[in-house]
CSV table of C-alpha atoms in Angstrom, one decimal:
chain,number,residue,atom,x,y,z
A,152,ASP,CA,96.8,95.6,81.4
A,153,PRO,CA,98.3,95.3,77.9
A,154,GLN,CA,101.7,96.4,79.3
A,155,VAL,CA,101.7,93.4,81.6
A,156,ILE,CA,100.2,90.8,79.3
A,157,ASP,CA,101.5,92.2,76.1
A,158,ILE,CA,99.8,89.9,73.6
A,159,PRO,CA,96.9,90.6,71.2
A,160,PHE,CA,93.6,91.4,72.8
A,161,LEU,CA,91.7,88.2,72.0
A,162,MET,CA,94.6,86.0,73.2
A,163,ARG,CA,94.9,88.2,76.4
A,164,TRP,CA,91.1,87.9,77.0
A,165,LEU,CA,91.2,84.1,76.6
A,166,LEU,CA,94.3,83.8,78.9
A,167,VAL,CA,92.8,86.0,81.6
A,168,ASN,CA,89.3,84.7,81.6
A,169,GLY,CA,90.0,81.1,80.5
A,170,ILE,CA,93.0,80.3,82.7
A,171,ILE,CA,94.2,83.0,85.1
A,172,LEU,CA,90.8,83.9,86.7
A,173,ARG,CA,90.0,80.2,87.1
A,174,THR,CA,93.1,79.4,89.2
A,175,ARG,CA,95.0,82.5,90.4
A,176,PRO,CA,92.4,84.0,92.8
A,177,LYS,CA,92.3,80.9,95.1
A,178,LYS,CA,96.1,80.6,95.1
A,179,SER,CA,96.6,84.3,95.7
A,180,ALA,CA,94.1,84.4,98.5
A,181,GLU,CA,95.9,81.5,100.3
A,182,ALA,CA,99.2,83.2,99.8
A,183,TYR,CA,97.9,86.6,101.1
A,184,GLY,CA,96.5,84.7,104.1
A,185,LYS,CA,100.1,83.8,105.1
A,186,ILE,CA,101.4,87.3,105.2
A,187,TRP,CA,98.3,89.3,106.3
A,188,THR,CA,98.5,91.1,109.6
A,189,ASP,CA,96.3,93.0,112.0
A,190,ARG,CA,97.2,96.1,110.1
A,191,GLY,CA,96.2,94.5,106.8
A,192,SER,CA,98.4,94.1,103.7
A,193,PRO,CA,102.1,94.7,104.3
A,194,LEU,CA,102.3,96.3,100.9
A,195,MET,CA,99.7,98.9,102.0
A,196,PHE,CA,100.9,99.8,105.5
A,197,HIS,CA,104.6,99.9,104.6
A,198,THR,CA,103.9,102.0,101.5
A,199,ARG,CA,101.6,104.3,103.5
A,200,ARG,CA,104.4,104.7,106.1
A,201,LEU,CA,106.8,105.6,103.4
A,202,ALA,CA,104.4,108.3,102.0
A,203,GLU,CA,104.0,109.7,105.5
A,204,LYS,CA,107.8,109.9,106.0
A,205,VAL,CA,108.3,111.5,102.6
A,206,ALA,CA,105.7,114.1,103.6
A,207,ARG,CA,107.5,114.8,106.8
A,208,GLU,CA,110.9,115.0,105.0
A,209,LEU,CA,109.5,117.5,102.4
A,210,GLY,CA,107.7,119.6,104.9
A,211,ALA,CA,105.3,122.5,104.2
A,212,GLY,CA,104.6,123.4,100.6
A,213,TYR,CA,104.3,119.8,99.5
A,214,HIS,CA,101.3,117.5,99.4
A,215,VAL,CA,102.0,113.8,99.3
A,216,GLU,CA,99.5,111.2,98.1
A,217,LEU,CA,99.9,107.4,97.9
A,218,ALA,CA,98.5,105.6,94.9
A,219,MET,CA,98.3,102.0,93.7
A,220,ARG,CA,98.5,101.0,90.0
A,221,TYR,CA,95.7,98.5,90.7
A,222,GLY,CA,93.1,98.8,93.5
A,223,GLN,CA,92.7,101.6,95.9
A,224,PRO,CA,93.8,104.3,96.4
A,225,SER,CA,94.0,104.5,92.6
A,226,ILE,CA,96.3,106.8,90.6
A,227,ARG,CA,93.3,108.7,89.3
A,228,SER,CA,91.9,109.3,92.8
A,229,ALA,CA,95.3,110.5,94.1
A,230,LEU,CA,95.6,112.9,91.1
A,231,ASN,CA,92.2,114.2,91.8
A,232,ARG,CA,93.1,114.9,95.4
A,233,LEU,CA,96.2,116.8,94.3
A,234,THR,CA,94.2,118.9,91.9
A,235,ASP,CA,91.6,119.6,94.6
A,236,VAL,CA,94.2,121.4,96.6
A,237,GLN,CA,95.3,123.1,93.4
A,238,VAL,CA,98.9,122.0,93.3
A,239,SER,CA,100.9,123.7,90.5
A,240,ARG,CA,103.2,120.7,89.8
A,241,VAL,CA,103.0,116.9,90.3
A,242,ILE,CA,106.1,114.9,90.9
A,243,ALA,CA,105.3,111.2,90.3
A,244,ILE,CA,107.6,108.6,91.8
A,245,PRO,CA,107.0,105.1,90.5
A,246,LEU,CA,108.1,102.8,93.4
A,247,TYR,CA,110.0,100.4,91.2
A,248,PRO,CA,113.8,100.7,91.6
A,249,GLN,CA,114.4,99.3,88.1
A,250,TYR,CA,112.5,100.4,85.0
A,251,SER,CA,110.2,98.0,83.2
A,252,THR,CA,107.4,98.4,80.7
A,253,ALA,CA,105.2,96.1,82.7
A,254,ALA,CA,105.4,98.1,85.9
A,255,THR,CA,107.0,101.5,85.5
A,256,GLN,CA,105.6,102.3,82.1
A,257,SER,CA,102.2,101.0,83.0
A,258,CYS,CA,102.0,103.5,85.9
A,259,ILE,CA,103.2,106.3,83.6
A,260,ASP,CA,100.6,105.5,81.0
A,261,GLU,CA,97.8,105.3,83.7
A,262,LEU,CA,99.0,108.7,85.1
A,263,ALA,CA,98.8,110.3,81.6
A,264,GLU,CA,95.4,108.8,80.9
A,265,ALA,CA,94.1,110.1,84.3
A,266,ALA,CA,95.5,113.5,83.6
A,267,GLU,CA,93.5,113.8,80.4
A,268,HIS,CA,90.3,113.7,82.4
A,269,LEU,CA,91.3,116.6,84.7
A,270,GLN,CA,89.6,120.0,84.3
A,271,PHE,CA,92.7,121.6,85.9
A,272,ALA,CA,95.9,119.9,84.7
A,273,PRO,CA,99.1,120.7,86.6
A,274,GLU,CA,102.5,120.2,85.3
A,275,ILE,CA,103.5,116.5,85.7
A,276,ASP,CA,107.1,115.2,86.1
A,277,VAL,CA,108.0,111.6,86.5
A,278,GLU,CA,111.1,110.6,88.4
A,279,SER,CA,113.4,108.0,86.8
A,280,ALA,CA,114.4,104.6,88.1
A,281,PHE,CA,116.7,104.6,91.2
A,282,TYR,CA,118.2,101.1,90.8
A,283,GLU,CA,121.7,102.2,92.0
A,284,HIS,CA,120.9,105.5,93.7
A,285,PRO,CA,123.1,105.5,96.9
A,286,PRO,CA,120.3,106.1,99.5
A,287,PHE,CA,118.3,103.2,98.0
A,288,ILE,CA,121.3,100.9,98.1
A,289,MET,CA,122.3,102.0,101.6
A,290,ALA,CA,118.7,101.5,102.9
A,291,PHE,CA,118.6,98.0,101.5
A,292,LYS,CA,122.1,97.3,102.9
A,293,GLU,CA,120.8,98.2,106.3
A,294,LEU,CA,118.0,95.7,106.0
A,295,ALA,CA,120.1,92.9,104.5
A,296,GLU,CA,123.0,93.2,107.0
A,297,THR,CA,120.7,92.3,109.8
A,298,VAL,CA,119.8,89.0,108.2
A,299,LEU,CA,123.3,88.2,106.9
A,300,LYS,CA,124.9,88.8,110.3
A,301,GLU,CA,122.3,86.7,112.1
A,302,LYS,CA,122.1,83.8,109.7
A,303,GLU,CA,125.6,83.8,108.2
A,304,PRO,CA,124.5,82.2,105.0
A,305,GLU,CA,126.9,80.3,102.7
A,306,HIS,CA,125.4,82.0,99.7
A,307,VAL,CA,123.1,85.0,98.8
A,308,ILE,CA,120.5,85.0,96.1
A,309,MET,CA,119.4,88.4,94.9
A,310,SER,CA,116.1,87.5,93.4
A,311,PHE,CA,114.3,90.1,91.2
A,312,HIS,CA,110.9,89.9,89.7
A,313,GLY,CA,111.0,88.4,86.2
A,314,VAL,CA,109.6,89.7,82.9
A,315,PRO,CA,109.3,88.1,79.5
A,316,GLU,CA,112.4,88.4,77.3
A,317,ARG,CA,110.5,90.3,74.7
A,318,GLN,CA,109.8,93.1,77.1
A,319,VAL,CA,113.5,93.8,77.7
A,320,LYS,CA,114.4,93.4,74.0
A,321,ARG,CA,111.8,96.0,73.2
A,322,VAL,CA,113.8,98.8,74.8
A,323,ASP,CA,117.0,97.9,72.9
A,324,PRO,CA,117.5,100.8,70.5
A,325,THR,CA,119.7,98.7,68.2
A,326,GLY,CA,117.4,95.6,68.3
A,327,LYS,CA,120.6,93.5,68.3
A,328,THR,CA,122.5,93.7,71.6
A,329,CYS,CA,119.8,92.7,74.2
A,330,LEU,CA,120.4,89.1,75.4
A,331,ALA,CA,122.9,88.7,72.5
A,332,SER,CA,125.7,87.6,74.9
A,333,SER,CA,126.1,86.2,78.4
A,334,ASP,CA,127.6,89.4,79.6
A,335,CYS,CA,125.3,91.9,77.9
A,336,CYS,CA,124.1,93.2,81.4
A,337,SER,CA,127.5,93.3,83.0
A,338,VAL,CA,127.7,97.1,82.6
A,339,ILE,CA,125.2,99.9,81.9
A,340,THR,CA,125.7,101.3,78.4
A,341,GLU,CA,123.8,103.6,76.1
A,342,ASN,CA,122.1,100.6,74.5
A,343,ASN,CA,120.9,98.9,77.7
A,344,LYS,CA,120.4,101.9,80.0
A,345,ASN,CA,116.6,101.3,80.0
A,346,CYS,CA,116.9,97.5,80.2
A,347,TYR,CA,115.2,96.1,83.3
A,348,ARG,CA,117.6,93.1,83.4
A,349,ALA,CA,120.7,95.3,83.1
A,350,GLN,CA,119.4,97.6,85.9
A,351,CYS,CA,118.8,94.6,88.1
A,352,PHE,CA,122.4,93.5,87.7
A,353,ALA,CA,123.5,97.0,88.4
A,354,THR,CA,121.5,97.0,91.7
A,355,ALA,CA,123.1,93.6,92.6
A,356,ARG,CA,126.6,94.9,91.9
A,357,ALA,CA,126.1,98.0,94.0
A,358,LEU,CA,124.5,96.1,96.9
A,359,ALA,CA,127.2,93.4,96.8
A,360,LYS,CA,129.9,96.1,97.0
A,361,VAL,CA,128.5,97.7,100.1
A,362,LEU,CA,127.8,94.3,101.7
A,363,ASN,CA,131.3,93.1,100.9
A,364,LEU,CA,130.0,90.1,99.0
A,365,LYS,CA,132.5,88.5,96.6
A,366,ASN,CA,131.3,87.5,93.2
A,367,GLU,CA,131.3,83.8,94.1
A,368,ASN,CA,129.2,84.4,97.2
A,369,TYR,CA,126.1,85.7,95.5
A,370,THR,CA,123.9,85.0,92.5
A,371,VAL,CA,121.4,87.2,90.6
A,372,SER,CA,118.2,85.5,89.5
A,373,PHE,CA,114.6,86.2,88.5
A,374,GLN,CA,111.4,84.8,89.9
A,375,SER,CA,107.7,84.4,89.0
A,376,ARG,CA,107.8,83.4,85.3
A,377,LEU,CA,104.5,82.4,83.8
A,378,GLY,CA,103.6,80.4,80.7
A,379,ARG,CA,105.8,79.0,77.9
A,380,THR,CA,107.2,82.2,76.6
A,381,PRO,CA,110.9,82.8,77.4
A,382,TRP,CA,111.5,84.8,80.5
A,383,ILE,CA,114.7,86.5,81.6
A,384,GLN,CA,117.2,84.2,83.2
A,385,PRO,CA,118.6,82.7,85.4
A,386,HIS,CA,115.5,81.5,87.2
A,387,THR,CA,115.4,81.6,91.0
A,388,ASP,CA,114.0,78.1,91.4
A,389,VAL,CA,116.7,76.7,89.1
A,390,VAL,CA,119.5,78.6,90.9
A,391,TYR,CA,118.2,77.3,94.2
A,392,LYS,CA,118.4,73.7,93.1
A,393,GLU,CA,121.8,74.2,91.6
A,394,LEU,CA,123.1,75.5,95.0
A,395,ILE,CA,121.7,72.4,96.7
A,396,ASP,CA,123.6,70.3,94.2
A,397,ARG,CA,126.8,72.2,95.0
A,398,GLY,CA,126.3,71.3,98.7
A,399,ILE,CA,125.2,74.8,99.8
A,400,ASN,CA,123.2,74.4,103.0
A,401,THR,CA,122.2,77.9,104.0
A,402,VAL,CA,121.0,80.6,101.6
A,403,ALA,CA,119.7,84.1,102.2
A,404,ILE,CA,117.3,85.5,99.5
A,405,LEU,CA,117.1,89.3,99.0
A,406,SER,CA,114.5,90.9,96.8
A,407,PRO,CA,115.9,94.3,95.7
A,408,SER,CA,113.2,95.0,93.1
A,409,PHE,CA,110.6,95.9,95.7
A,410,VAL,CA,110.5,98.8,98.3
A,411,ALA,CA,107.7,97.2,100.3
A,412,ASP,CA,106.8,93.6,101.3
A,413,CYS,CA,104.3,91.8,99.2
A,414,LEU,CA,103.8,88.3,97.8
């Protein structure tokens, strides 16, 4: 996916076929083995349950389909099923609380490409990011509170999925403000309203508020960097080690960039 590995085609092909496919499948299989259940992948059954609940909430007059960006059921197959029942309008909801080109925009692009192959093309609307939408924040609060009350950690890490710095800089309309200062993501502005990092910090602030977490009791960080290119910071593994050095013994890690469990 050029939105995910956003480098020239030849370099992307060499990276995927020369490095990633030689090492990643084995590691991923071992990791999936640790979380697999009798119901299969947690990502699949939790997301399917979500789709079923959305269908019940909307009621008659709506037809809800689950789709995965990669794998099955695909976006194209879900769109085909919707057109088979002749819906007049499609409302697409990317299940990423924060907008990113690598995830959200990739889904939007795939949806648009799939729509081009339809004989009957309904109106398609895409819902925006919901990084501080109150029901999302309160749902995550409910999940987090259970752990925090049981474990009583000394510190909380809110760990979001990382992206390369160049991907967040790309949505800066000025080309000058993104990552230009240490506090550039401390508030949502016209310049950073589509910035993934800024939206992650906004999620963290909203969640910390409802969880009554003081600023000194939680840290925002980013996980899963790859390669030598700069990725957004601070990095989760670095933050974790710094907390150890500070004498912090118990840490709870929340991951508010996902709506369903996965690796």
